[in-house]
PDB file of C-alpha atoms in Angstrom:
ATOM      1  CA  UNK A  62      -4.585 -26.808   1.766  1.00  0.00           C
ATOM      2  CA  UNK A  63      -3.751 -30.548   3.379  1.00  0.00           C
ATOM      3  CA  UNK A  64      -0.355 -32.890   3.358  1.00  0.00           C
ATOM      4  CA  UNK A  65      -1.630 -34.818   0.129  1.00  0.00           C
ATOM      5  CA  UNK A  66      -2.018 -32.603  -2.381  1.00  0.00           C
ATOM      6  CA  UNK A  67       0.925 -30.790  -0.976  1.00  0.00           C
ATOM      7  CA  UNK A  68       2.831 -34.021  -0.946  1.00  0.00           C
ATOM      8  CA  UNK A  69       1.109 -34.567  -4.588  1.00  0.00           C
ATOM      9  CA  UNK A  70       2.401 -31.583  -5.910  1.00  0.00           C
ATOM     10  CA  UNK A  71       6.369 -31.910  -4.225  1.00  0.00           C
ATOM     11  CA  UNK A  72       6.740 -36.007  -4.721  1.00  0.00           C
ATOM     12  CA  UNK A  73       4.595 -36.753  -7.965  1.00  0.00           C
ATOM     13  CA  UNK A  74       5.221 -33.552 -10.108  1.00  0.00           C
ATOM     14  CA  UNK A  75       8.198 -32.483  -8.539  1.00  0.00           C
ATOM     15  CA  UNK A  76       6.864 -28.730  -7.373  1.00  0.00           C
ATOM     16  CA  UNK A  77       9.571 -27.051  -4.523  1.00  0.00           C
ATOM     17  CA  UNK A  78       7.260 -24.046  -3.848  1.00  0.00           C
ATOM     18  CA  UNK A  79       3.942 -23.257  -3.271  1.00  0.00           C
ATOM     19  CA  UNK A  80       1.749 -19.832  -3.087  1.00  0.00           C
ATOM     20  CA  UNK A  81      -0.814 -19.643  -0.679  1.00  0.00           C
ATOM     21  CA  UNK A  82      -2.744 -16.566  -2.002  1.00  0.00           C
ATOM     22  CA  UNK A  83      -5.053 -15.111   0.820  1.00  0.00           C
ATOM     23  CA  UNK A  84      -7.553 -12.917  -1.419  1.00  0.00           C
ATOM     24  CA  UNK A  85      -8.564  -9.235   0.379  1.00  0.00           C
ATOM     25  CA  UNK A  86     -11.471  -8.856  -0.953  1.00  0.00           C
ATOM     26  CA  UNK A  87     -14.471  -9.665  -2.547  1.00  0.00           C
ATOM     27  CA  UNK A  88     -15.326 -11.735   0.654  1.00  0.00           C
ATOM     28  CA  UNK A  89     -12.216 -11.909   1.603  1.00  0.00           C
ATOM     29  CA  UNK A  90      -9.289 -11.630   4.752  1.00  0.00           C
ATOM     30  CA  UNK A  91      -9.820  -7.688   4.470  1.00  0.00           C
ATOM     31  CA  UNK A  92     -13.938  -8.061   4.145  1.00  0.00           C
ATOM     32  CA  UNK A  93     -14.513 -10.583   6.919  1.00  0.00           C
ATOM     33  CA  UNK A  94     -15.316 -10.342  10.823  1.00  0.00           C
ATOM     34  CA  UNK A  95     -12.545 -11.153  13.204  1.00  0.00           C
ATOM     35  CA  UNK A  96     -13.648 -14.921  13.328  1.00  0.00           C
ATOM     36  CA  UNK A  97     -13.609 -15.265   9.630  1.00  0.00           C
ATOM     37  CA  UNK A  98     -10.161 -13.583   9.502  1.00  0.00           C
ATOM     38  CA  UNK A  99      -8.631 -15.545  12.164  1.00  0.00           C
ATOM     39  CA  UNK A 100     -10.315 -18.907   9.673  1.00  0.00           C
ATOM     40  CA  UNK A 101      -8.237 -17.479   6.974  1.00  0.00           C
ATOM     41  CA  UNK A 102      -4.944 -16.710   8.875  1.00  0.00           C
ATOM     42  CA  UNK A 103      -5.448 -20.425  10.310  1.00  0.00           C
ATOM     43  CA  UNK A 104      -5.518 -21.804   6.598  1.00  0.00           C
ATOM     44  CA  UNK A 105      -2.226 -19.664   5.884  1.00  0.00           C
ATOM     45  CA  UNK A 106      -0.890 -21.020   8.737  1.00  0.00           C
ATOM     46  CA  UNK A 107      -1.554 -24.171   7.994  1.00  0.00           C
ATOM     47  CA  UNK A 108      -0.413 -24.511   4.482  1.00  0.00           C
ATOM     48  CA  UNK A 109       3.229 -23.049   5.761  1.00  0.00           C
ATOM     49  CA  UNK A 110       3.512 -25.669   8.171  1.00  0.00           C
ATOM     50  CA  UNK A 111       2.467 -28.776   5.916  1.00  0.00           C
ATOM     51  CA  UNK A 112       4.976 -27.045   2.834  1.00  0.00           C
ATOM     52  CA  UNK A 113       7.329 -26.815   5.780  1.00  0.00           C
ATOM     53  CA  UNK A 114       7.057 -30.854   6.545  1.00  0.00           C
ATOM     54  CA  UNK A 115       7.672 -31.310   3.464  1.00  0.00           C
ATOM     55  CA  UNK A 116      11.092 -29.137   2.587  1.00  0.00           C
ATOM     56  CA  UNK A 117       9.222 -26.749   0.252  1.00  0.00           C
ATOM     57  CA  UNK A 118       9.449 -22.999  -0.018  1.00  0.00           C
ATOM     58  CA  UNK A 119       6.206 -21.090   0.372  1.00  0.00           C
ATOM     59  CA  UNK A 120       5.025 -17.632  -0.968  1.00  0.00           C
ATOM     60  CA  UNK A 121       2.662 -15.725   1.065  1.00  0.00           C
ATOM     61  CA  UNK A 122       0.273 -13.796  -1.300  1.00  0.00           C
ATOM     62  CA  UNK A 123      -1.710 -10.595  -0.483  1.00  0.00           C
ATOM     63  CA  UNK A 124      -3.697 -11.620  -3.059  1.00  0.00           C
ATOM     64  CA  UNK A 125      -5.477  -8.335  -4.350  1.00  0.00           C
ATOM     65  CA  UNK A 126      -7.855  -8.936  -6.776  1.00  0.00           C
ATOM     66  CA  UNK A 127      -8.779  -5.482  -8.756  1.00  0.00           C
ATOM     67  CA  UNK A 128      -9.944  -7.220 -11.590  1.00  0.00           C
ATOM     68  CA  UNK A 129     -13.714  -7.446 -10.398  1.00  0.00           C
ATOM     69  CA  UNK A 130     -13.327  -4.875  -6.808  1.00  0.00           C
ATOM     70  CA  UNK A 131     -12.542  -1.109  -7.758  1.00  0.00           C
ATOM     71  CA  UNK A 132     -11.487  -0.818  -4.134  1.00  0.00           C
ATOM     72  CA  UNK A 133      -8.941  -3.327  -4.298  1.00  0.00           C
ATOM     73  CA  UNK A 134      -6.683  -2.109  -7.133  1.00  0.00           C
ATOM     74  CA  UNK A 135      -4.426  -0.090  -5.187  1.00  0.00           C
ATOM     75  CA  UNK A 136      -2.419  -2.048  -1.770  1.00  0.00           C
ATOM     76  CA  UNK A 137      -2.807   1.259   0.318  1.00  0.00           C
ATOM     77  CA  UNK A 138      -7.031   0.706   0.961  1.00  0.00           C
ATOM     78  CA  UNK A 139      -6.174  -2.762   2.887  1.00  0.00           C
ATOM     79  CA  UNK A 140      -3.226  -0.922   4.456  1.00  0.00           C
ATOM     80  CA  UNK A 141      -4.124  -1.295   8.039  1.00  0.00           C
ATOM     81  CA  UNK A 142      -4.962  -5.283   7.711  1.00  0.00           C
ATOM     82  CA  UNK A 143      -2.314  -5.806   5.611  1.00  0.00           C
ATOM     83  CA  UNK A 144       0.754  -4.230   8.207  1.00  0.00           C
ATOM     84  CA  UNK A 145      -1.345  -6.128  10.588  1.00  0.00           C
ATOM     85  CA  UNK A 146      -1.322  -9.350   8.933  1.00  0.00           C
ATOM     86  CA  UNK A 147       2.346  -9.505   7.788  1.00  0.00           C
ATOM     87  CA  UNK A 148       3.446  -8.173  11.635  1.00  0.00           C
ATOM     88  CA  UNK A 149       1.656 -11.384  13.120  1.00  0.00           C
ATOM     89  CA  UNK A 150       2.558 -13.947  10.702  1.00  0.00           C
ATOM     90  CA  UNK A 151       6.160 -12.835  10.453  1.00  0.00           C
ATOM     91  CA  UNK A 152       6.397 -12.769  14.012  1.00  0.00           C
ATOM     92  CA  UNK A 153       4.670 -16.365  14.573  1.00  0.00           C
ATOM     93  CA  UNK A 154       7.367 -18.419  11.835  1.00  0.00           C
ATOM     94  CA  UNK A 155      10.423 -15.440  12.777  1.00  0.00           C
ATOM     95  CA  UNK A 156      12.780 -18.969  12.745  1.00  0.00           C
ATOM     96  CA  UNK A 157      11.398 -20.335   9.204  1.00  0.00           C
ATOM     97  CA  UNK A 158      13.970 -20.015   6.029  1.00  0.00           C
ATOM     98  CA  UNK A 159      11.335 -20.876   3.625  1.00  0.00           C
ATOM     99  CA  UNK A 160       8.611 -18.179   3.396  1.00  0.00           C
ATOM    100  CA  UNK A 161       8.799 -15.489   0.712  1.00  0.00           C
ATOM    101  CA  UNK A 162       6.046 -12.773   1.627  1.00  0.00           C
ATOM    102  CA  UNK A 163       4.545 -11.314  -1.098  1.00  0.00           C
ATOM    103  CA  UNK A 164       2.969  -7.971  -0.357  1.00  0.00           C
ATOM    104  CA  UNK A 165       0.881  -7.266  -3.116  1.00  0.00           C
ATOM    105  CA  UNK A 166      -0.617  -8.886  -6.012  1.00  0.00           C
ATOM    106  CA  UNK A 167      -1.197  -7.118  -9.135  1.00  0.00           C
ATOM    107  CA  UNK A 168      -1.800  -3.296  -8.495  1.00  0.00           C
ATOM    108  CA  UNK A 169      -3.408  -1.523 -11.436  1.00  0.00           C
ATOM    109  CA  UNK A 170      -6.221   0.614 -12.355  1.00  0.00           C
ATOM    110  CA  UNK A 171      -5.304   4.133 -11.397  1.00  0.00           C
ATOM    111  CA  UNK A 172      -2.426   2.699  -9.320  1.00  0.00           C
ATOM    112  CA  UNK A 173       0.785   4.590  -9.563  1.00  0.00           C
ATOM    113  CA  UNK A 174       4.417   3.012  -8.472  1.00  0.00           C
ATOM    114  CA  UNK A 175       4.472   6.172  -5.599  1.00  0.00           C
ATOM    115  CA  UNK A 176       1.241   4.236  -4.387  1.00  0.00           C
ATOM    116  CA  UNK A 177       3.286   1.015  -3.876  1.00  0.00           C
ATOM    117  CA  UNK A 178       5.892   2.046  -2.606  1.00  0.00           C
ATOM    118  CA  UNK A 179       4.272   4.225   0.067  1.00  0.00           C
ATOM    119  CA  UNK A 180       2.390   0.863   0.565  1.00  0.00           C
ATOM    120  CA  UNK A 181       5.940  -1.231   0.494  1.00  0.00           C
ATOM    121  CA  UNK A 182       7.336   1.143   2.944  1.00  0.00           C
ATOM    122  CA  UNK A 183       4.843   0.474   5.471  1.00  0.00           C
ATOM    123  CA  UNK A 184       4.373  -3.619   5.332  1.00  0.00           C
ATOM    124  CA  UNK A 185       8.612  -3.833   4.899  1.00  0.00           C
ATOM    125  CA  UNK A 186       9.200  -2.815   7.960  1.00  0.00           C
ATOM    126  CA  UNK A 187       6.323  -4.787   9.796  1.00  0.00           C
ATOM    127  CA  UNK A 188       8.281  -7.716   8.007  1.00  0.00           C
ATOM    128  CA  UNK A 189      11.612  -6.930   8.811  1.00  0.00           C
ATOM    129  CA  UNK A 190      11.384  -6.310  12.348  1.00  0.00           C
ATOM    130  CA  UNK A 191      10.799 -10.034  12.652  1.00  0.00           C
ATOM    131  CA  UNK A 192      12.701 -11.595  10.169  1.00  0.00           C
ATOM    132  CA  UNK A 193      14.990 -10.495   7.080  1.00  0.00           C
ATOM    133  CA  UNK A 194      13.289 -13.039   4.546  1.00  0.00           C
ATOM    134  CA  UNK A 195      12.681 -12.608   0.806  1.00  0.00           C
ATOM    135  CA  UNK A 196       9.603 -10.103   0.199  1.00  0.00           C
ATOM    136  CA  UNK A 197       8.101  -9.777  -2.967  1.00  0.00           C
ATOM    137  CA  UNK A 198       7.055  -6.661  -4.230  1.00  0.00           C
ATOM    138  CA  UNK A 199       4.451  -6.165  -6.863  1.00  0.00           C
ATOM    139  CA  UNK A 200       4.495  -3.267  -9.361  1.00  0.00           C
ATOM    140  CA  UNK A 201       1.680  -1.524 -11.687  1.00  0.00           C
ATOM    141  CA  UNK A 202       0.042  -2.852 -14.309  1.00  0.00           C
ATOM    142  CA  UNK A 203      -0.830  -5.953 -13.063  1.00  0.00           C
ATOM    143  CA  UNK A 204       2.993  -6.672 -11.677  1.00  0.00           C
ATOM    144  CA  UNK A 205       4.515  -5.809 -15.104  1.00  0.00           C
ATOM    145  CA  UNK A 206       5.767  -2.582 -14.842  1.00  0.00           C
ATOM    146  CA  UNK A 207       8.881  -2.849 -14.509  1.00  0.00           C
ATOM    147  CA  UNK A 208      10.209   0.795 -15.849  1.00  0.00           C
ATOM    148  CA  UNK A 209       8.298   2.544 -12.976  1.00  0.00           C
ATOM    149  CA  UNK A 210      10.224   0.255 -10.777  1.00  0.00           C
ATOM    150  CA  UNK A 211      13.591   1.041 -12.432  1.00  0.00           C
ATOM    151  CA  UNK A 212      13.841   4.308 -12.386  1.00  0.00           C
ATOM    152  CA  UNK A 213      12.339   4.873  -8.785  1.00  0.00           C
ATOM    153  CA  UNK A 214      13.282   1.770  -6.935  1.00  0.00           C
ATOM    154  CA  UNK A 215      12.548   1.208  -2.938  1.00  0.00           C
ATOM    155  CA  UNK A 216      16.138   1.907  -1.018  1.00  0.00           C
ATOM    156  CA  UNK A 217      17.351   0.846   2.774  1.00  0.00           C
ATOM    157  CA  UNK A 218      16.245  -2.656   2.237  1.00  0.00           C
ATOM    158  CA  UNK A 219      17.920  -5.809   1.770  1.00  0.00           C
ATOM    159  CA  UNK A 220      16.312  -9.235   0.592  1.00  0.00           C
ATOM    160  CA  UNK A 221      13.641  -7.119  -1.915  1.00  0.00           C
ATOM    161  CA  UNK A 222      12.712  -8.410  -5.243  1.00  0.00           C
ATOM    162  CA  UNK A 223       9.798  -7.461  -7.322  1.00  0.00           C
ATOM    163  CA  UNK A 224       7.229  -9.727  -8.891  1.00  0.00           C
ATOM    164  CA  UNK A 225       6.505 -10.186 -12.568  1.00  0.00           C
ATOM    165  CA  UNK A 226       3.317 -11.479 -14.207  1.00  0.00           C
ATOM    166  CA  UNK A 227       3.974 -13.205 -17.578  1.00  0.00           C
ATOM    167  CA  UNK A 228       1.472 -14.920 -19.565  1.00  0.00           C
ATOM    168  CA  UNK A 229       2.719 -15.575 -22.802  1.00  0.00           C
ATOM    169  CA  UNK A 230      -0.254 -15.683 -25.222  1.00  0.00           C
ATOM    170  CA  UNK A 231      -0.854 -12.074 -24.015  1.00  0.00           C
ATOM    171  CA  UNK A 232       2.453 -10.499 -23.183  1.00  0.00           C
ATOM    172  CA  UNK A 233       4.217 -12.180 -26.527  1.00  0.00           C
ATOM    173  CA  UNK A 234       7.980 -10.855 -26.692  1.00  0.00           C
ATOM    174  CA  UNK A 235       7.049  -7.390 -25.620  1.00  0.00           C
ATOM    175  CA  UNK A 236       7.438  -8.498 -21.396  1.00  0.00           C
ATOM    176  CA  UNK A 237      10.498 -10.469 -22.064  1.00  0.00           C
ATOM    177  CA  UNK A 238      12.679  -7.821 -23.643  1.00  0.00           C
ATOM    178  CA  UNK A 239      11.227  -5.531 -20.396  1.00  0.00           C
ATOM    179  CA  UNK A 240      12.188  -8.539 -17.877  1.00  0.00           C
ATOM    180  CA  UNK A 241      15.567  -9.276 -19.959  1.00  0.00           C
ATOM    181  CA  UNK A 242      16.499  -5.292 -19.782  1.00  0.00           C
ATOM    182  CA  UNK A 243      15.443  -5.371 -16.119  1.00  0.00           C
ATOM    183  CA  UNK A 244      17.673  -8.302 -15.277  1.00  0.00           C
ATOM    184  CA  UNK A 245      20.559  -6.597 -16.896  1.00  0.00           C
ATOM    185  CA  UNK A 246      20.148  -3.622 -14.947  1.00  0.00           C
ATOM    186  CA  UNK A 247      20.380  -5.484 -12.238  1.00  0.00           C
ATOM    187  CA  UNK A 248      16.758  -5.572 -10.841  1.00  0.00           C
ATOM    188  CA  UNK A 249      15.835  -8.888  -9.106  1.00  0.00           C
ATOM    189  CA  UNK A 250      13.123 -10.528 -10.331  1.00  0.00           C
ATOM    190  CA  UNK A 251      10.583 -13.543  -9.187  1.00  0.00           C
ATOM    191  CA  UNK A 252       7.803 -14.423 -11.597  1.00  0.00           C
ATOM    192  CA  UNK A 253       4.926 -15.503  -9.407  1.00  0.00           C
ATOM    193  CA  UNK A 254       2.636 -15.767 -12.074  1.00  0.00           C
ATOM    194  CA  UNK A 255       3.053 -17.567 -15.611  1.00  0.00           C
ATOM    195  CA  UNK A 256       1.126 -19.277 -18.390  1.00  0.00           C
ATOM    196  CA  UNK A 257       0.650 -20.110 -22.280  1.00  0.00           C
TER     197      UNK A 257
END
């Protein structure tokens, strides 16, 4: 996180937006003392303001990563730091129009949708009593489930949308006909994730 790549990534390759991804666990925001938090909230921090400088859009990632941590495949066990963590931040850049907070990355394992959004319910409202921005909100099965979402989406809130994970080598046709009925059901959708 510094000005030149930043500046790399928006002037050379013409980039607009950029996800900072603070990882919970596995060392850490969620695992670390307070002066190794406040290090990470400081890099966070920092990367907004430089993207900021520089007219881009920024996506702040709760960046489970459940792959390789049991304990951090469903958003509710980092509850507490996460409410915490969106409160101050949200509060801090209140009069910025270009953050998108993303509340949770990939949920899976055992995670159900009712998991999320009892999760969602409690780190929305942190948000929005600061600022009504964009928040991204992550479904099951590593943000692809989209059906759980549909037929039990989260109500009272504006500015939601909910995060898709596409990566076409694995997901082949199968996602896109999900995304493309999602769509036309009217279900807002950001993909924060995509490859080959």
């Amino acid at each position: 996180v510094n000005f030149d790549t930043f500046d790399a990534l928006h002037n050379t390759f013409g980039i607009n937006v950029i996800r900072l991804s603070l990882t919970t666990a596995e060392g850490g925001y969620c695992e670390s003392n307070d002066e190794k938090k406040e290090y990470f909230y400081n890099i966070v921090k920092e990367g907004i303001k430089i993207a900021t400088k520089l007219d881009m859009y920024v996506i702040v990632d709760w960046h489970m990563v459940g792959a390789e941590d049991d304990k951090d495949k469903n958003p509710l066990t980092y509850k507490d730091e996460a409410v915490q963590f969106f409160s101050r931040l949200s509060e801090e850049f209140k009069d910025y129009n270009n953050i998108l907070y993303e509340i949770m990355n990939e949920p899976n394992g055992p995670t159900t949708w009712n998991d999320c959004k009892t999760y969602a319910n409690l780190v929305i409202p942190a948000i929005r009593k600061n600022t009504d921005a964009i928040i991204l909100v992550g479904s099951t099965q590593w943000s692809s489930n989209l059906n759980a979402v549909m037929q039990s989406p989260l109500e009272g809130y504006d500015n939601i949308m909910y995060t898709l994970h596409f990566y076409a080598n694995t997901h082949k046709d199968e996602l896109r006909k999900r995304a493309d009925y999602a769509l036309s059901k009217g279900l807002p959708l950001f993909i924060t994730e995509c490859a080959g």
